[in-house]
mmCIF file with all atom_site columns, C-alpha atoms in Angstrom:
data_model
loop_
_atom_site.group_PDB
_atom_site.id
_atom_site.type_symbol
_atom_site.label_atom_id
_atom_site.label_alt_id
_atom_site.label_comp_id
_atom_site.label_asym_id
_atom_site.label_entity_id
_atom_site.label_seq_id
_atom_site.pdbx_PDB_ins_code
_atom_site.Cartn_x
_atom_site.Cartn_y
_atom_site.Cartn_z
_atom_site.occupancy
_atom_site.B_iso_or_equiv
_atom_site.pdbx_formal_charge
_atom_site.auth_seq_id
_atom_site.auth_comp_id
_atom_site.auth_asym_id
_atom_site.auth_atom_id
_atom_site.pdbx_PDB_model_num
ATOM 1   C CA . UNK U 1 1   ? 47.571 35.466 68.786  1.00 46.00 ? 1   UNK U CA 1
ATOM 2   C CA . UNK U 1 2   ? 47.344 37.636 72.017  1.00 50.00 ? 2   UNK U CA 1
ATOM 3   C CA . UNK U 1 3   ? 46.042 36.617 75.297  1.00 57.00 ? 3   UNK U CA 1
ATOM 4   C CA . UNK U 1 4   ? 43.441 38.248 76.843  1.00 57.00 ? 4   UNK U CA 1
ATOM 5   C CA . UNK U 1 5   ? 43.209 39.428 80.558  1.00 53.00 ? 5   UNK U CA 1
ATOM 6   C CA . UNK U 1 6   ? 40.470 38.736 81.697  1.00 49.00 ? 6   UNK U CA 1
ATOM 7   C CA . UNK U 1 7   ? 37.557 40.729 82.463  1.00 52.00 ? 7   UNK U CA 1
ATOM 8   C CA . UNK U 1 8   ? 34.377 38.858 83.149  1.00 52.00 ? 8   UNK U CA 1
ATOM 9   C CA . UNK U 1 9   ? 32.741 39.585 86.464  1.00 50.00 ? 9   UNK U CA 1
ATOM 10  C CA . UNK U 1 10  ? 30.938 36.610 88.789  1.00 53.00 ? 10  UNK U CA 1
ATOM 11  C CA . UNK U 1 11  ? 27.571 38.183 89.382  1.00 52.00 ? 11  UNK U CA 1
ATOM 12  C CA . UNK U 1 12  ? 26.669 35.634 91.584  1.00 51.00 ? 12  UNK U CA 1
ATOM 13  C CA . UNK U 1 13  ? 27.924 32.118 92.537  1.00 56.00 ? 13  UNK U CA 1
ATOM 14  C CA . UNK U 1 14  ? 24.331 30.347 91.764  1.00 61.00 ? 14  UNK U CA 1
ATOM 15  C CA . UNK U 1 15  ? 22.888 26.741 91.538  1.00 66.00 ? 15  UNK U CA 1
ATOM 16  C CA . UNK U 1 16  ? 22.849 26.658 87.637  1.00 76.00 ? 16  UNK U CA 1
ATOM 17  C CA . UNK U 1 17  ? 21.856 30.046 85.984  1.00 89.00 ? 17  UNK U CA 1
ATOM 18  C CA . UNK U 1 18  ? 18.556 32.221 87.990  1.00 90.00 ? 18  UNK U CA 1
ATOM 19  C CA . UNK U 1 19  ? 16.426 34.227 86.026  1.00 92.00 ? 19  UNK U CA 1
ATOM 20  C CA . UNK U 1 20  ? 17.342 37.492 87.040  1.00 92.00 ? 20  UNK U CA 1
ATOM 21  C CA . UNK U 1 21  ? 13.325 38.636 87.257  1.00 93.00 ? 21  UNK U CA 1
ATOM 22  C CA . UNK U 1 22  ? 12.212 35.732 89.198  1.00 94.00 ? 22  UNK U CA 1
ATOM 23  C CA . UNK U 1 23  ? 15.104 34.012 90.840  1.00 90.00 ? 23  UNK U CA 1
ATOM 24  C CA . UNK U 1 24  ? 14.051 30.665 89.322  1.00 92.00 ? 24  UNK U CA 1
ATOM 25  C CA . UNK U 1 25  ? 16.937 28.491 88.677  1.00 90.00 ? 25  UNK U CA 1
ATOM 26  C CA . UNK U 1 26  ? 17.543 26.748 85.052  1.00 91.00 ? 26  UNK U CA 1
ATOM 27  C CA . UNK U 1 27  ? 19.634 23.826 84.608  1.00 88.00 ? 27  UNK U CA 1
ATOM 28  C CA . UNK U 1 28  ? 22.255 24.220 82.005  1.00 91.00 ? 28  UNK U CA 1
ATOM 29  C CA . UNK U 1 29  ? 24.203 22.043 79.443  1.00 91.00 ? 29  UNK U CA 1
ATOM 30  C CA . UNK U 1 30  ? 27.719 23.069 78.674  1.00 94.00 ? 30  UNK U CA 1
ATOM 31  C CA . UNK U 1 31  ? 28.401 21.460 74.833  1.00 95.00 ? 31  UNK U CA 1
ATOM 32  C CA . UNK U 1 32  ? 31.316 22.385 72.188  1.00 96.00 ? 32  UNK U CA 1
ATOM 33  C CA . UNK U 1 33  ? 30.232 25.136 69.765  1.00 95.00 ? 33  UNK U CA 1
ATOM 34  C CA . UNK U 1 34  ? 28.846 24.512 66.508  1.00 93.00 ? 34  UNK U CA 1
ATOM 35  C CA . UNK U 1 35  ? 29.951 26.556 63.262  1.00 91.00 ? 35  UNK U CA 1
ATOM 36  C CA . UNK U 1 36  ? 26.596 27.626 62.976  1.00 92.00 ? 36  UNK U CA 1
ATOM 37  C CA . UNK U 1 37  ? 26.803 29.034 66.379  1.00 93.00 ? 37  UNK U CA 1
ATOM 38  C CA . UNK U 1 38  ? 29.419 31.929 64.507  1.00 90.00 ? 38  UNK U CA 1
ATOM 39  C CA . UNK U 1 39  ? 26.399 33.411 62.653  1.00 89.00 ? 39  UNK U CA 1
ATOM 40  C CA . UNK U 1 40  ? 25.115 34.277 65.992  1.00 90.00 ? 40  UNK U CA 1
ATOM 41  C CA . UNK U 1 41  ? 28.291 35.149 67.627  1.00 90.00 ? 41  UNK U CA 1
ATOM 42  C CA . UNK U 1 42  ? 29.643 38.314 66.797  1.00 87.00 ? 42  UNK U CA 1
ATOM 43  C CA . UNK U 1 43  ? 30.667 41.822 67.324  1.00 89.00 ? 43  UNK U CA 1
ATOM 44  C CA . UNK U 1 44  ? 27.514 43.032 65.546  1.00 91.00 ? 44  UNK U CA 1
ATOM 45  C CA . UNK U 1 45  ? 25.255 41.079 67.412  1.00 91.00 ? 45  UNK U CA 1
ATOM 46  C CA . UNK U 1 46  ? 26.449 42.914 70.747  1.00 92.00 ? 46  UNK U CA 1
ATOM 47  C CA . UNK U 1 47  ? 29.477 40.606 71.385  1.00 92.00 ? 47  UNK U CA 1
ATOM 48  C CA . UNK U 1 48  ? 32.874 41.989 72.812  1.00 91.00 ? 48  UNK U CA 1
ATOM 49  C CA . UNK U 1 49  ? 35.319 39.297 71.514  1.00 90.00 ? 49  UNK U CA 1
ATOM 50  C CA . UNK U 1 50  ? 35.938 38.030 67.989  1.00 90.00 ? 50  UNK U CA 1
ATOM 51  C CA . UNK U 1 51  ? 35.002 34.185 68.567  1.00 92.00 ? 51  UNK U CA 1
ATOM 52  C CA . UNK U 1 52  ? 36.338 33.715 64.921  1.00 90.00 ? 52  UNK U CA 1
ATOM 53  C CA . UNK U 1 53  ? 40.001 34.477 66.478  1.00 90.00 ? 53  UNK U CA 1
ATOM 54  C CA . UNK U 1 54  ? 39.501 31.822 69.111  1.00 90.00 ? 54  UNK U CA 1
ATOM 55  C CA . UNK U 1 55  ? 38.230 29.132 66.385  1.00 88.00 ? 55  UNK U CA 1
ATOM 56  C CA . UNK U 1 56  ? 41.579 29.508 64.476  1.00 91.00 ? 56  UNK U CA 1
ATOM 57  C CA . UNK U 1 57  ? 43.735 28.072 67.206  1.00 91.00 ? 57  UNK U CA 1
ATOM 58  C CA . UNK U 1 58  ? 43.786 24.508 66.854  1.00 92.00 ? 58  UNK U CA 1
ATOM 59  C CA . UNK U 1 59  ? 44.904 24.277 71.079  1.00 94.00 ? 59  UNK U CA 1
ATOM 60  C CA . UNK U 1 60  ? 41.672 25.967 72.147  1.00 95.00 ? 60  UNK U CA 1
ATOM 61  C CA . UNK U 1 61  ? 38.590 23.920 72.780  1.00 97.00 ? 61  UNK U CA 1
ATOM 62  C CA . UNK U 1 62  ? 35.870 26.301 73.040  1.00 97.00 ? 62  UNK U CA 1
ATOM 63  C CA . UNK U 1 63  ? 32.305 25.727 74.515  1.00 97.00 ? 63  UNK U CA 1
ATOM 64  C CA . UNK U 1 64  ? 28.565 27.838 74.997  1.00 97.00 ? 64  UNK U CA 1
ATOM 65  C CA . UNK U 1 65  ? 26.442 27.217 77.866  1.00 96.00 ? 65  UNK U CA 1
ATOM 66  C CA . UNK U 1 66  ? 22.582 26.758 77.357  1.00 96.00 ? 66  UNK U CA 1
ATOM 67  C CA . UNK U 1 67  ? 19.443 26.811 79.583  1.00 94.00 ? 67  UNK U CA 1
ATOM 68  C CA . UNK U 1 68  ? 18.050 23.035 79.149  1.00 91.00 ? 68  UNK U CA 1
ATOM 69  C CA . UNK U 1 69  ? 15.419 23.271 76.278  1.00 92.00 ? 69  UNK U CA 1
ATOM 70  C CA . UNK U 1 70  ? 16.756 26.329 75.079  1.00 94.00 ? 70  UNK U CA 1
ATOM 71  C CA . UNK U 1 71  ? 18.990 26.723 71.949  1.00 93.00 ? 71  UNK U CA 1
ATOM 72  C CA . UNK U 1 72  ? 20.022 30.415 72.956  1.00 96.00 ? 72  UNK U CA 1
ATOM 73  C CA . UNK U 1 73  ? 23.872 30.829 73.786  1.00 97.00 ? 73  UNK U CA 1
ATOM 74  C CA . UNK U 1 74  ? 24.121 32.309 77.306  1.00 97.00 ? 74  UNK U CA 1
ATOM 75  C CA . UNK U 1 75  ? 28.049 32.562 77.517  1.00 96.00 ? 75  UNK U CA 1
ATOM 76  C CA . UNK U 1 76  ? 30.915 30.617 75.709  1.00 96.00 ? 76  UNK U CA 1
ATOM 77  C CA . UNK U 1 77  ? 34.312 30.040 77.055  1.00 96.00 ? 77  UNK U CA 1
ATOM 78  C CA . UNK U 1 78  ? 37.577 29.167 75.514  1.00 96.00 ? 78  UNK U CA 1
ATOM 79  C CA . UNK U 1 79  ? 39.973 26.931 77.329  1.00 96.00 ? 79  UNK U CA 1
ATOM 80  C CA . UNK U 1 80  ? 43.320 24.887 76.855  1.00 97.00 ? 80  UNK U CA 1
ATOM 81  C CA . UNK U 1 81  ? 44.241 21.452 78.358  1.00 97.00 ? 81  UNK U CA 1
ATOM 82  C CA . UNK U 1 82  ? 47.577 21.478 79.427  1.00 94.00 ? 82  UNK U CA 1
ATOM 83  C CA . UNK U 1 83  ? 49.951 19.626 81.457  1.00 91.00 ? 83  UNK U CA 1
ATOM 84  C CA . UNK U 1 84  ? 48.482 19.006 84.846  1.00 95.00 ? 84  UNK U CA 1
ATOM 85  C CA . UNK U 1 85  ? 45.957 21.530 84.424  1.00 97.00 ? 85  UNK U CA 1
ATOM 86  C CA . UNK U 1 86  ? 43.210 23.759 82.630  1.00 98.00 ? 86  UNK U CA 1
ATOM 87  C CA . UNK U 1 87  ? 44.401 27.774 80.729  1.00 96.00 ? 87  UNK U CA 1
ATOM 88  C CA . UNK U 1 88  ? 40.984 29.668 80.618  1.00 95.00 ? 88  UNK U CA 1
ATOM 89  C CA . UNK U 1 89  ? 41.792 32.105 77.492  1.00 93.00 ? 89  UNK U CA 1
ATOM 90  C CA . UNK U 1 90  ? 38.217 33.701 77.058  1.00 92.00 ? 90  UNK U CA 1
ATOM 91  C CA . UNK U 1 91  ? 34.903 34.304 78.562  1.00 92.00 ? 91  UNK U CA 1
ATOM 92  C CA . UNK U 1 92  ? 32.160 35.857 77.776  1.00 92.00 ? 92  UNK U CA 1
ATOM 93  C CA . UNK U 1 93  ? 28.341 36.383 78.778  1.00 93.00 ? 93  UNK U CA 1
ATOM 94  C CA . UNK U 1 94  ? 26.053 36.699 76.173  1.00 95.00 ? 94  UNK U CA 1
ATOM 95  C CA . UNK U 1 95  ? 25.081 40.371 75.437  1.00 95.00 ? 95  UNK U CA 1
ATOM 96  C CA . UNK U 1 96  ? 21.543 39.949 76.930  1.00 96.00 ? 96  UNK U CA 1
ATOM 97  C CA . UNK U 1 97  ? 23.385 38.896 80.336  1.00 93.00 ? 97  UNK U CA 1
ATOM 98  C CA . UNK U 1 98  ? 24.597 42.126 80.601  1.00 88.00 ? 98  UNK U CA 1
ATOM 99  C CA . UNK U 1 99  ? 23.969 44.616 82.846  1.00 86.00 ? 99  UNK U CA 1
ATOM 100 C CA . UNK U 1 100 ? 21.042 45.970 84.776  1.00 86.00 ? 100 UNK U CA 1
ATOM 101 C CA . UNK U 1 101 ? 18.606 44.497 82.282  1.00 90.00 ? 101 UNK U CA 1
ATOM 102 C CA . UNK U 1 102 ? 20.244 41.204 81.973  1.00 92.00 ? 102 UNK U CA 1
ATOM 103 C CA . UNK U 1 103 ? 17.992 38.025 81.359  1.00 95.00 ? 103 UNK U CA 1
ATOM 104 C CA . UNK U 1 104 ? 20.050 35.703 83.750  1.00 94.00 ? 104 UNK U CA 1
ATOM 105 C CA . UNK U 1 105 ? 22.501 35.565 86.728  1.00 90.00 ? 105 UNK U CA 1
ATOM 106 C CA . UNK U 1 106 ? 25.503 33.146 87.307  1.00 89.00 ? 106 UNK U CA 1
ATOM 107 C CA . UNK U 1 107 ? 26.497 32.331 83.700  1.00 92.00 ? 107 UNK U CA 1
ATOM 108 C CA . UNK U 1 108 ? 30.287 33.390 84.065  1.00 89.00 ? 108 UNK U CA 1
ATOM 109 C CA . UNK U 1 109 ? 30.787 31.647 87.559  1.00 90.00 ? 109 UNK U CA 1
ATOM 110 C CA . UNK U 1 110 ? 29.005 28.202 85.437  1.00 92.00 ? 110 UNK U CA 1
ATOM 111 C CA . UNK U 1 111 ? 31.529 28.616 82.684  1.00 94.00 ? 111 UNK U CA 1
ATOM 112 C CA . UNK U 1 112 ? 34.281 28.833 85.289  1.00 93.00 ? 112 UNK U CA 1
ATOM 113 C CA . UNK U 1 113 ? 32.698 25.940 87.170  1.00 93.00 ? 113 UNK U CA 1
ATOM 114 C CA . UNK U 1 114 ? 32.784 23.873 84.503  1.00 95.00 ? 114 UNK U CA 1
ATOM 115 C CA . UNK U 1 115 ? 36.570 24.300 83.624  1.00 96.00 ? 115 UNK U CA 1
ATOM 116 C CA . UNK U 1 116 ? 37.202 22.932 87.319  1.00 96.00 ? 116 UNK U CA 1
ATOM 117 C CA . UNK U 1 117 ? 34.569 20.257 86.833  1.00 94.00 ? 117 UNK U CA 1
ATOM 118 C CA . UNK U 1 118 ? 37.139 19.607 83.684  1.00 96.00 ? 118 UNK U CA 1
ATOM 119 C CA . UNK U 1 119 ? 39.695 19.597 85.148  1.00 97.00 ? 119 UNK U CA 1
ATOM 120 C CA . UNK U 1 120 ? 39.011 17.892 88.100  1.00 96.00 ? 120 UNK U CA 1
ATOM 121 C CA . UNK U 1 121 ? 37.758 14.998 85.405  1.00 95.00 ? 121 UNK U CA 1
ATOM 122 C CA . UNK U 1 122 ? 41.128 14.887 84.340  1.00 96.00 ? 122 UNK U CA 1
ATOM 123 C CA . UNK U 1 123 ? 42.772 14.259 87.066  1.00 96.00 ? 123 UNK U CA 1
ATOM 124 C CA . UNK U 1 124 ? 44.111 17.534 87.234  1.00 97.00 ? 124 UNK U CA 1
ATOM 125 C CA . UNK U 1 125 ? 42.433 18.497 91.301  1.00 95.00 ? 125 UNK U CA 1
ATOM 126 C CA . UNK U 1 126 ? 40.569 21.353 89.693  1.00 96.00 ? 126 UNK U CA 1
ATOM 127 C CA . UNK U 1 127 ? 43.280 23.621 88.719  1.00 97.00 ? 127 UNK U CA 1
ATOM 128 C CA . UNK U 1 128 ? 42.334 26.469 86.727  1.00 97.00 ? 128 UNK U CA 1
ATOM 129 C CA . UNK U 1 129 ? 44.905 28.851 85.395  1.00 96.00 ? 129 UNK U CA 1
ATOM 130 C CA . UNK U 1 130 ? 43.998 32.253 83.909  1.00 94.00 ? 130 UNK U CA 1
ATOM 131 C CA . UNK U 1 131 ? 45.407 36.126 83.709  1.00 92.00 ? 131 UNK U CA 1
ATOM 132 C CA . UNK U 1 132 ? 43.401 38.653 85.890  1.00 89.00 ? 132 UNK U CA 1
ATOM 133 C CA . UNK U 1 133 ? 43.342 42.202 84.458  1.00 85.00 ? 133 UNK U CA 1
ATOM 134 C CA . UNK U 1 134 ? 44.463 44.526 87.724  1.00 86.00 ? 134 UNK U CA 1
ATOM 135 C CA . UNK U 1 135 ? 41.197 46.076 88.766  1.00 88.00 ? 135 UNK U CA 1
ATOM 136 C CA . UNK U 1 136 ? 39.569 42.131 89.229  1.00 85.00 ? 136 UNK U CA 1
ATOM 137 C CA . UNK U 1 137 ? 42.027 40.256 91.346  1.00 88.00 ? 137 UNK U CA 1
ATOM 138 C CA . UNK U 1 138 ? 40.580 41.252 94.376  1.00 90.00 ? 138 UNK U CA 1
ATOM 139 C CA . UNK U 1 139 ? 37.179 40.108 92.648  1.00 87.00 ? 139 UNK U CA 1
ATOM 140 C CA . UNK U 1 140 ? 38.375 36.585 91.277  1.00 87.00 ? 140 UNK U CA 1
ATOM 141 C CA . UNK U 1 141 ? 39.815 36.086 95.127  1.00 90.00 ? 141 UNK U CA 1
ATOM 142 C CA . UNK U 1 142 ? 36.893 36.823 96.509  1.00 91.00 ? 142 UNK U CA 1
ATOM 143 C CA . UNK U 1 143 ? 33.804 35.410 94.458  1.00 88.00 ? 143 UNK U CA 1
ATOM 144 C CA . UNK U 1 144 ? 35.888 32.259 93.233  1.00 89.00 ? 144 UNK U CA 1
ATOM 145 C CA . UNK U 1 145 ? 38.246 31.538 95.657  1.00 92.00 ? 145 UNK U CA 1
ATOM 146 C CA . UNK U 1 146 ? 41.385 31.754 93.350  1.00 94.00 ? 146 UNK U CA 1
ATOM 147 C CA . UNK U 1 147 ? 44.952 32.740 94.296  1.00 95.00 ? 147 UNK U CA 1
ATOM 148 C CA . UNK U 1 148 ? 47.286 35.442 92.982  1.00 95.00 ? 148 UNK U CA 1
ATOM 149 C CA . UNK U 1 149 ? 50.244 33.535 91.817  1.00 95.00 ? 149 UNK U CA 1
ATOM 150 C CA . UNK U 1 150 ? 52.333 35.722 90.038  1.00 91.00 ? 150 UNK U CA 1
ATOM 151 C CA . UNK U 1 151 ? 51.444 39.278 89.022  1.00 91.00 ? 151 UNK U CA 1
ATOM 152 C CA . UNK U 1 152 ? 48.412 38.941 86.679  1.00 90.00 ? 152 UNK U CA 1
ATOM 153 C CA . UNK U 1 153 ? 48.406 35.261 87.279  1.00 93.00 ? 153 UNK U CA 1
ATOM 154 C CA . UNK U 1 154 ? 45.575 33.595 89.344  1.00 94.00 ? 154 UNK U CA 1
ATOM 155 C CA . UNK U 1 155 ? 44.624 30.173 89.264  1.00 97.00 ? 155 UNK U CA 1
ATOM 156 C CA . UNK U 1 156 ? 41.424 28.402 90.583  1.00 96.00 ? 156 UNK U CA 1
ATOM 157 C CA . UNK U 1 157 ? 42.213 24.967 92.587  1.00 95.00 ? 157 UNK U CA 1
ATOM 158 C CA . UNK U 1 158 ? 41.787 21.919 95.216  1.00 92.00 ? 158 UNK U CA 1
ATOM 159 C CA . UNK U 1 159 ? 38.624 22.935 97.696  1.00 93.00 ? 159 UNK U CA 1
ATOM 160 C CA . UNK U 1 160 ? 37.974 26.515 95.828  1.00 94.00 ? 160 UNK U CA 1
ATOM 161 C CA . UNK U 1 161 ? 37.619 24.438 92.491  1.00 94.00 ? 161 UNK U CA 1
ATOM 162 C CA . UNK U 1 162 ? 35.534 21.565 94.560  1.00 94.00 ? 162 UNK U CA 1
ATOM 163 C CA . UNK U 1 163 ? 33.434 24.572 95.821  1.00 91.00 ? 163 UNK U CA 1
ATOM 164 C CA . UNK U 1 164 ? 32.692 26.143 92.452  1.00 90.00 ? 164 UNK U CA 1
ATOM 165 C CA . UNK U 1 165 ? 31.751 22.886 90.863  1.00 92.00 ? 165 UNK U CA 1
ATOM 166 C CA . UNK U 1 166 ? 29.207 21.333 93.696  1.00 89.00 ? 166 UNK U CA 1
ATOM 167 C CA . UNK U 1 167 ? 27.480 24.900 93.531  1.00 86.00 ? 167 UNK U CA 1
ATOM 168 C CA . UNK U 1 168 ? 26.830 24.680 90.016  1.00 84.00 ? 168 UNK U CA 1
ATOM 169 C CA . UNK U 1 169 ? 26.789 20.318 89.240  1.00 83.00 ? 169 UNK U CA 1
ATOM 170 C CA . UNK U 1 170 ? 24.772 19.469 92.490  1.00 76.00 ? 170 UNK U CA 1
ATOM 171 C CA . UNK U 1 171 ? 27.441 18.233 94.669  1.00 65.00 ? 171 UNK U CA 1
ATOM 172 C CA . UNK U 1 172 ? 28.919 15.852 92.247  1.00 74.00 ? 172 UNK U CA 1
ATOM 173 C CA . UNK U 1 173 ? 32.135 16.043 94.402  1.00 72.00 ? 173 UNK U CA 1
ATOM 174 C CA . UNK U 1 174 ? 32.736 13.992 97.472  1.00 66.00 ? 174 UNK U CA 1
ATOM 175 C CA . UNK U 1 175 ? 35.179 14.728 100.051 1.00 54.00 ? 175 UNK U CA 1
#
């Protein structure tokens, strides 16, 4: 199975998800996906990736994010635990999060919160691993705070990773 660059952009580094019309924030839940959810979830429905391909590798743990009270999927991510800390293989924003006419703001930087929040519950110190695509590096440094490591290699960790999660899990973080 090949592993994607990624390509998602942080629109904005919110409190939750905003309403991109009215600014209002929504609190979110981030829960595993369902097998249902892959009805919903798919190329024909406006998504880029083949969440099938994800499902198939038994490593992956993959979640959606959802406005409180809402069954809709927002964004799903795919992510790995490994040894001391947290591979982000896929994100995605819903296809009615894209663009100028999107419905809401801040879903990718949640998903990406939430891996830290994971990892950070772990005992890992929030670090994040991932592969950048070339054009987004400078992006990823500057909306998330990650580091280039090696090439295409940027990770997400210690007060970046605190950061990210006390934006989006209301300063559940001390120190």
């Amino acid at each position: 199975m090949r592993e994607h660059k990624h390509s998602f952009l942080i629109d904005k580094i919110t409190n939750s998800i905003e309403d991109a019309l009215t600014g209002t924030s929504h609190d979110t839940d981030v829960v595993p996906i369902l097998l249902t959810d892959f009805r919903v979830v798919l190329k024909k429905n406006g998504w880029r990736f083949n969440w099938k391909d994800e499902l198939k590798n038994k490593d992956r743990q993959l979640y959606k994010i959802l406005v409180q009270g809402d069954r809709t999927i927002q964004g799903m991510i795919s992510l790995q635990i490994i040894e001391n800390y947290i591979e982000l293989h896929l994100i995605e924003t819903a296809p009615h999060n894209y663009g100028k006419s999107k419905k809401y703001i801040g879903v990718p930087g949640n998903l990406v919160a939430f891996a830290c929040k994971m990892s950070f519950d772990l005992g890992f110190e929030g670090f994040v691993g991932f592969r950048a695509k070339t054009q987004l590096i400078q992006h990823y440094i500057d909306t998330l705070g990650a580091t280039l490591i090696f090439k295409d290699r940027m990770c997400i960790s210690g007060d970046s990773a605190k950061k990210l999660v006390n934006s989006y899990y209301k300063n559940c973080l001390s120190g």
